Tab-separated table of C-alpha atoms and ligand atoms in Angstrom:
chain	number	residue	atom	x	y	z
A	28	UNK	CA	107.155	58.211	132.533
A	29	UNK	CA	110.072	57.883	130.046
A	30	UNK	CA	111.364	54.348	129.764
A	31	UNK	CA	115.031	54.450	129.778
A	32	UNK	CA	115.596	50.831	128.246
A	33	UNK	CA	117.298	50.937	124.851
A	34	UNK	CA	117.621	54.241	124.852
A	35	UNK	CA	121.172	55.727	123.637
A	36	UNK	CA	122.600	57.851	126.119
A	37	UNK	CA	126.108	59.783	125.037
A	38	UNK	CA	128.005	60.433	128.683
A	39	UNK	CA	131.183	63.316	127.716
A	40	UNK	CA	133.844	63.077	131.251
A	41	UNK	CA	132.404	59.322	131.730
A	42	UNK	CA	135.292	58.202	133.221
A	43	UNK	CA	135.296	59.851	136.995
A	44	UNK	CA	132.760	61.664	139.180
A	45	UNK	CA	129.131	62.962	137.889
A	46	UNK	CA	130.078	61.042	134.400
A	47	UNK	CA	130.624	57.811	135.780
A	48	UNK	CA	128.028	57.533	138.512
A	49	UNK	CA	125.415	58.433	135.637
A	50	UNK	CA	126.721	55.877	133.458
A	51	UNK	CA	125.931	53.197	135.979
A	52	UNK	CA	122.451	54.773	136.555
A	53	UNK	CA	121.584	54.739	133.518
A	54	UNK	CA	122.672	51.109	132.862
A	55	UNK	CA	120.560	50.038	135.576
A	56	UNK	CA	117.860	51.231	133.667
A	57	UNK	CA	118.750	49.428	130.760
A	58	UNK	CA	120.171	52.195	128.274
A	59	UNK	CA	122.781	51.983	125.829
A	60	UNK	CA	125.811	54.403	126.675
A	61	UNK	CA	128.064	56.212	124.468
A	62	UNK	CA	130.689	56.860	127.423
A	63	UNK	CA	133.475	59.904	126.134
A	64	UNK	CA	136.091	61.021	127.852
A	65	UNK	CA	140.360	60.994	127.027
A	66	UNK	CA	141.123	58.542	129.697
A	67	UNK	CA	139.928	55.347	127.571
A	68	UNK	CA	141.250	52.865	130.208
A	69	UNK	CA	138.973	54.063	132.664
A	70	UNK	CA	136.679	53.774	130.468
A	71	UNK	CA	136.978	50.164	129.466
A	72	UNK	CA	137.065	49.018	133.046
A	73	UNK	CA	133.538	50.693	133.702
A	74	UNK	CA	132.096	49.267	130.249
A	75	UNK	CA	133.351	45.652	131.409
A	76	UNK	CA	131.960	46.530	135.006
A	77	UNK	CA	128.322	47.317	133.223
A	78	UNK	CA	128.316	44.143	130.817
A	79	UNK	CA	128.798	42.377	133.780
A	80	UNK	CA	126.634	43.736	136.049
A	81	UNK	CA	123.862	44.908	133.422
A	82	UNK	CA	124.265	43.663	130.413
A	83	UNK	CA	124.961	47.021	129.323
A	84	UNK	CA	125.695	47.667	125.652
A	85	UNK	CA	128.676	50.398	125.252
A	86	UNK	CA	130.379	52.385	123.095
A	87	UNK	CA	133.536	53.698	124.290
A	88	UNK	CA	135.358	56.548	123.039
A	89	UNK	CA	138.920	58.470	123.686
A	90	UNK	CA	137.243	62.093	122.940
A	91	UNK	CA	139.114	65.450	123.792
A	92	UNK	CA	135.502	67.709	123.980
A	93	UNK	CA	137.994	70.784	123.296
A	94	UNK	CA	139.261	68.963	119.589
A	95	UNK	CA	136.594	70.472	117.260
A	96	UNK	CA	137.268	68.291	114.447
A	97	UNK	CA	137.469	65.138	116.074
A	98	UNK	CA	134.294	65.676	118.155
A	99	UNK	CA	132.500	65.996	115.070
A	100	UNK	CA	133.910	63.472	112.925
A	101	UNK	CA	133.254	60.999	115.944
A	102	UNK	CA	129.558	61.653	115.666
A	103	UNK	CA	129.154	62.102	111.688
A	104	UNK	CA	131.200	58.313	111.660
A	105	UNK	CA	129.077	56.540	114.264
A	106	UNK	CA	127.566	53.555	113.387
A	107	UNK	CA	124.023	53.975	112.334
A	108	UNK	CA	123.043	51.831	115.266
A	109	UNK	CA	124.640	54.361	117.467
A	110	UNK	CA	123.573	57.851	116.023
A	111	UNK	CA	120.046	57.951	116.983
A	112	UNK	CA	121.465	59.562	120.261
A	113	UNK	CA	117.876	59.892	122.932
A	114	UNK	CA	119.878	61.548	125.604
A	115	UNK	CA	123.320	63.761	125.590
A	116	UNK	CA	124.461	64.204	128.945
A	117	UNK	CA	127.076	67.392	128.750
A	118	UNK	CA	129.136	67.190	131.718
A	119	UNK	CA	133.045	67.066	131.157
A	120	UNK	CA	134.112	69.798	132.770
A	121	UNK	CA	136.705	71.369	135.142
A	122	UNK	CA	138.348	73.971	137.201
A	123	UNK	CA	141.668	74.994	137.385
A	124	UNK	CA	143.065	77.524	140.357
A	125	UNK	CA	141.533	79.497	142.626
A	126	UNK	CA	143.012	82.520	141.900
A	127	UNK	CA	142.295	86.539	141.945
A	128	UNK	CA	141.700	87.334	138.683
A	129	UNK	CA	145.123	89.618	138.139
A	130	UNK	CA	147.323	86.579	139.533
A	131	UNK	CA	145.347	83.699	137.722
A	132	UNK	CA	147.004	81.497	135.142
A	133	UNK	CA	145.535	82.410	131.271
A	134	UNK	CA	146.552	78.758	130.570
A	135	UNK	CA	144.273	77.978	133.252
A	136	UNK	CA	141.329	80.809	132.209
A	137	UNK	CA	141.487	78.738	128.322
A	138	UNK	CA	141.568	75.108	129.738
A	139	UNK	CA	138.546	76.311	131.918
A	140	UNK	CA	136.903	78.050	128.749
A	141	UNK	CA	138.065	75.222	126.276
A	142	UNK	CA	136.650	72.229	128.023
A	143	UNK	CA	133.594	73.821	129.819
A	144	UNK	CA	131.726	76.393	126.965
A	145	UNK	CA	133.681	75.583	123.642
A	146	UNK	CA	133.490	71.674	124.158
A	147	UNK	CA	129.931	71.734	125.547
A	148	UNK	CA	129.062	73.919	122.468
A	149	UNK	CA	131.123	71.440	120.221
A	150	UNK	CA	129.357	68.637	121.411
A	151	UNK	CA	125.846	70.166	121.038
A	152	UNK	CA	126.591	71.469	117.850
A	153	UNK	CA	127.761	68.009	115.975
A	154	UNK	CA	124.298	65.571	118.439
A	155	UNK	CA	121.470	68.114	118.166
A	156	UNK	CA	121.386	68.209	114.600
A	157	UNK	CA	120.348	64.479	114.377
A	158	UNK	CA	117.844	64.559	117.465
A	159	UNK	CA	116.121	67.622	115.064
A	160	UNK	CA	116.182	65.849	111.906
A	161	UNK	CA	113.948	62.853	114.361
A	162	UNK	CA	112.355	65.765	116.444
A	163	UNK	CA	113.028	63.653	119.070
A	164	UNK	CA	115.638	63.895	122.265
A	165	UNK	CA	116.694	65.402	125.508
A	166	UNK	CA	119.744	67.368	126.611
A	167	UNK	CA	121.117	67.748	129.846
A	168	UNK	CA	123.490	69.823	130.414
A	169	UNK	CA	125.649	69.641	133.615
A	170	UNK	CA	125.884	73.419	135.387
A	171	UNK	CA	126.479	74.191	139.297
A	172	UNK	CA	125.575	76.672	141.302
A	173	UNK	CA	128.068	78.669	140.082
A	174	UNK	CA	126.280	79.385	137.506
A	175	UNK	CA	124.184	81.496	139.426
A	176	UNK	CA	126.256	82.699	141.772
A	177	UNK	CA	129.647	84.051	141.667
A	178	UNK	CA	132.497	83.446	144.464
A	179	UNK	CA	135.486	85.319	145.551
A	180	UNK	CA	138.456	83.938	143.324
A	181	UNK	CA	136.106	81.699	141.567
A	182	UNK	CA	135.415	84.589	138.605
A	183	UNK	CA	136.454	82.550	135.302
A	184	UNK	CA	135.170	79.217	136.444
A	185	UNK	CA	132.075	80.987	137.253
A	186	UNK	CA	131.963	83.109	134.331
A	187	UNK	CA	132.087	79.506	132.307
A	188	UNK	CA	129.365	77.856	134.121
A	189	UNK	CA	127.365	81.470	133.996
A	190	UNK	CA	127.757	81.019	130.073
A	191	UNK	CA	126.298	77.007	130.507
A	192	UNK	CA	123.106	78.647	131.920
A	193	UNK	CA	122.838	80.936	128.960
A	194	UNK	CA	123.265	78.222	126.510
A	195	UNK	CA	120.976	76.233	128.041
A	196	UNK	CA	118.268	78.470	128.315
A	197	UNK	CA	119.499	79.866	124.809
A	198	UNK	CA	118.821	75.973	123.604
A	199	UNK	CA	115.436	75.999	125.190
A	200	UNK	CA	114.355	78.950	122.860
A	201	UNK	CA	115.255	77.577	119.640
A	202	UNK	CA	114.153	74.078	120.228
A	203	UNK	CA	110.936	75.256	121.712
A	204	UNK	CA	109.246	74.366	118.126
A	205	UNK	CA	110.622	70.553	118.848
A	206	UNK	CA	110.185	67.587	121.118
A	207	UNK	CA	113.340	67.854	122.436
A	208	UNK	CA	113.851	68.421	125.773
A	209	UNK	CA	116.575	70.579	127.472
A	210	UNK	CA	117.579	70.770	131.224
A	211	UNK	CA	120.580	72.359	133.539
A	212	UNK	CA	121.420	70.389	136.289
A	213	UNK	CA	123.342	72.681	139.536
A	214	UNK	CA	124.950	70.701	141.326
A	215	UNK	CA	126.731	72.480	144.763
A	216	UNK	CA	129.432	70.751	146.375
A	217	UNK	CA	130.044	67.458	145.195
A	218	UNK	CA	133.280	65.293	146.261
A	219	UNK	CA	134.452	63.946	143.196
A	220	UNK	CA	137.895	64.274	141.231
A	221	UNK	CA	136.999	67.692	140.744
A	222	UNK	CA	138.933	69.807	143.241
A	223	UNK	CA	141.898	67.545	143.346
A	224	UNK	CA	141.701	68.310	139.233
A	225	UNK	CA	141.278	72.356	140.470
A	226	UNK	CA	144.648	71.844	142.789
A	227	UNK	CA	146.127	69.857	140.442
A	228	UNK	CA	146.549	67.278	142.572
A	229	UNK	CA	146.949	68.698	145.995
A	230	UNK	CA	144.811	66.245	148.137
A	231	UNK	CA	145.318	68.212	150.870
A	232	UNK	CA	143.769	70.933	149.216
A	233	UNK	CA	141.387	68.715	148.040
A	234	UNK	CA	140.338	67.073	151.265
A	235	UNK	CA	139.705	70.549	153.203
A	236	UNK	CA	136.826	71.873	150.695
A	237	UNK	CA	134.643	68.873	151.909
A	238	UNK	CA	135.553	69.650	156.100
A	239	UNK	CA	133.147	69.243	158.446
A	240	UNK	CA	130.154	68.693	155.475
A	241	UNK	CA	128.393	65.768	154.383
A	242	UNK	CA	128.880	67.011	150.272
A	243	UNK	CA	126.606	65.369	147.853
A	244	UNK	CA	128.137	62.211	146.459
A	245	UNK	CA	128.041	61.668	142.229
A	246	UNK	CA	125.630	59.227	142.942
A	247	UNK	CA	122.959	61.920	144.731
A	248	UNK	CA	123.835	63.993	141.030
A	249	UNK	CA	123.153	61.100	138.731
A	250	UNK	CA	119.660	60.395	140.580
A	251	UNK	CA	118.567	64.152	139.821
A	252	UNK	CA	119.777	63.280	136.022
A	253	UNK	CA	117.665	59.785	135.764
A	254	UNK	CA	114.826	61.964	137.548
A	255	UNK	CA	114.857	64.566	134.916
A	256	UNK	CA	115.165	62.178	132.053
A	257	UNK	CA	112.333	59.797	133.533
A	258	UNK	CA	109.644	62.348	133.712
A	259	UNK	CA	106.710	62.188	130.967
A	260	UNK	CA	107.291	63.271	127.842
A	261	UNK	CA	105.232	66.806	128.408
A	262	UNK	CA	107.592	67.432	131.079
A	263	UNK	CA	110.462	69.402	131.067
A	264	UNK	CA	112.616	69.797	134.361
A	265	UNK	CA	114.279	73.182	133.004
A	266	UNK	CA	116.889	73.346	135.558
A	267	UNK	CA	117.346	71.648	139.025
A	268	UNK	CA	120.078	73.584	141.665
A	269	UNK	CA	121.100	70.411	144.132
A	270	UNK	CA	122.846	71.541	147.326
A	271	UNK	CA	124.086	69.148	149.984
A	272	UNK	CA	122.413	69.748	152.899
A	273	UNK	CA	124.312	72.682	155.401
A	274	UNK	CA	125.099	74.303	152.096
A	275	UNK	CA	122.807	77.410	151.488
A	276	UNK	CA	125.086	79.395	149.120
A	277	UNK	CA	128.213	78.810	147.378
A	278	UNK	CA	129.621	80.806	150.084
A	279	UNK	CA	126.996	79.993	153.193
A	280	UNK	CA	128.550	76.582	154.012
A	281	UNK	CA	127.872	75.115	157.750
A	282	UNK	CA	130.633	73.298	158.667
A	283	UNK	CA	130.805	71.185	162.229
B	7	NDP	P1	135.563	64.907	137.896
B	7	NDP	O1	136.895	65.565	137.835
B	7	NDP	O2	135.409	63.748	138.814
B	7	NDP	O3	135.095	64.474	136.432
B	7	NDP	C1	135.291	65.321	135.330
B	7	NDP	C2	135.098	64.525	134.049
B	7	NDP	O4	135.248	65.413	132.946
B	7	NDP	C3	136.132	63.422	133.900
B	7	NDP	O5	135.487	62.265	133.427
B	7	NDP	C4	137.081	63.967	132.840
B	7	NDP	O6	137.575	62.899	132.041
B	7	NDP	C5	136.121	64.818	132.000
B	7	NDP	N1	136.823	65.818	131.215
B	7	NDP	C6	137.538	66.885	131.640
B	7	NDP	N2	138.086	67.520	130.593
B	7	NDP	C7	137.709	66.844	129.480
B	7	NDP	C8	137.965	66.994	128.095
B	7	NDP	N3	138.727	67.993	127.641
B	7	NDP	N4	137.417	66.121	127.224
B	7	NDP	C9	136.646	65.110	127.682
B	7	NDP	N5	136.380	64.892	128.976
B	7	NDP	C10	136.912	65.759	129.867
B	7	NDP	O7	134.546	66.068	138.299
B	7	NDP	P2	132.942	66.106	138.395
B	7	NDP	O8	132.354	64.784	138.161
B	7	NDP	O9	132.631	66.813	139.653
B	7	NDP	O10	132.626	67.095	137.196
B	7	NDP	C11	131.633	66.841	136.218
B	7	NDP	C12	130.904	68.136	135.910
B	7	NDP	O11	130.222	68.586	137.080
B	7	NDP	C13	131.803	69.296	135.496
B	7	NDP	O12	131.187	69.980	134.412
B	7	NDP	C14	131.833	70.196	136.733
B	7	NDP	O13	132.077	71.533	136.413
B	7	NDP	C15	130.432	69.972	137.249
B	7	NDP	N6	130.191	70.303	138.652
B	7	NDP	C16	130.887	69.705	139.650
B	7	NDP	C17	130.612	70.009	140.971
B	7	NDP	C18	131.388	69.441	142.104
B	7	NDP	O14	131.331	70.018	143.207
B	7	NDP	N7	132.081	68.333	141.919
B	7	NDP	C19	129.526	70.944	141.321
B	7	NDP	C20	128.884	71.528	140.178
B	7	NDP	C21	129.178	71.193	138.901
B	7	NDP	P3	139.093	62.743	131.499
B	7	NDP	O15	139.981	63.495	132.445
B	7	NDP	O16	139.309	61.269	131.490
B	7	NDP	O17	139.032	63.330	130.120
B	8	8X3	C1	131.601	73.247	141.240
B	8	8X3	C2	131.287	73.551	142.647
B	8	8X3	O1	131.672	75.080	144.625
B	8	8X3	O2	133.112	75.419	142.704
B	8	8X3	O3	130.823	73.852	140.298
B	8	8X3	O4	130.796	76.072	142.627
B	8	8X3	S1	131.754	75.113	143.138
């Protein structure tokens, strides 16, 4: 098994959700977190909450993933304590609208494309350089099950989670002469921030995608992460799709 204590874990979209829940499993395990996201005072509260409760050594960090030049200044100026990163989590990521594609918002299409493939590809490009130089390292990259699957009015979300599967498997291939590691989690319906973020706000909205199911909860996501970055060394868990049970499909949902 993979000892998690000491290791540094970097966390992008710490501050709510899949993020957050992983930063506290991980700090039970004794890791080291490098917790991203732009809403720092969120951010402070949960490093405070994991001193306290685990002694947890953090690194906090206002980061925009969709700022190209300040994600990788932030990681070619980290302290030299901090840069031998053992785990990068990618997950910030988001959906705006539900939309047919000839009524949807382009501002919305380029947040969605911005945040979900540039800024996971930003981040990648400025950490795996350093696990290579130590042939050492794991990356997890945080997908769903659209990724696999598309659903009506869902198309550029989709498209951007579609592309997270072919950069992960894309990542796979040219690490495949290292010891780093590389896995997709997919998660289905989780209740998190995430569809109030997609209505902008609507809890209403919000509320109704989660009717009548028992959703998966951050907490169910972050144990398939610490899972994945527990096994033996020799072990790669390439990708893991997570549904909640009564969920079969993104659109074969059981509601009571
Ligand atoms: P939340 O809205 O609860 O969390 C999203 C996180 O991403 C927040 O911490 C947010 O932080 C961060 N984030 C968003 N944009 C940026 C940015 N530009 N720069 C840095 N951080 C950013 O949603 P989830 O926890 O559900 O989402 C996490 C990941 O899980 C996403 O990639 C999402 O696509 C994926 N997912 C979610 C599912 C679900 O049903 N919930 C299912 C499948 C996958 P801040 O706003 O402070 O910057
Ligand atoms: C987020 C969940 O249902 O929009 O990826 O695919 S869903």
């Amino acid at each position: 098994m993979t000892n998690l204590k000491n290791k540094i874990v970097f966390i992008t979209g710490a501050s709510s959700g899949i993020g957050l829940s992983s930063a506290r499993a991980f700090a039970k395990k004794g890791a080291k977190l490098i917790l991203a996201a732009r809403r720092i005072e969120r951010l402070n509260t949960l490093a405070k909450e994991l001193k306290k409760n685990y002694k947890t050594e953090a690194l906090v960090v206002k980061l925009d993933v969709t700022t190209k030049s300040k994600v990788s200044s932030f990681i070619n100026k980290l302290p030299l304590k901090w840069k031998s990163i053992d785990i990068l989590l990618n997950n910030a990521g988001l959906s705006r609208g539900l939309d047919k594609l000839h009524e949807g918002s382009i501002k919305d299409w380029d947040e969605m494309i911005n945040t979900n493939i540039k800024g996971l590809l930003y981040v990648s490009r400025a950490v795996i350089p350093l696990m290579v130089k130590r042939n050492s390292g794991h990356i997890i990259n945080i997908g769903s099950i659209a990724g696999h699957e598309v659903y009506p009015k869902g198309n550029v979300y989709c498209a951007t989670k579609h592309a997270v599967d072919a950069i992960t498997k894309g990542l796979r291939m040219d690490l495949v002469d290292t010891n780093i590691r590389v896995t997709t989690i997919d998660p289905g319906m989780a209740e998190t921030e995430f569809s109030k973020v997609r209505f902008r706000g609507n809890v209403n909205k919000a509320k109704a995608v989660y009717t009548g199911i028992k959703p998966l909860t951050p907490e169910d996501v972050a144990d398939s992460i610490i899972y994945s970055a527990t096994r033996p060394e020799n072990v790669v868990i390439a990708e893991m799709i997570l549904l909640p049970n009564k969920q079969a499909s993104s659109m074969v949902v059981h509601r009571n």
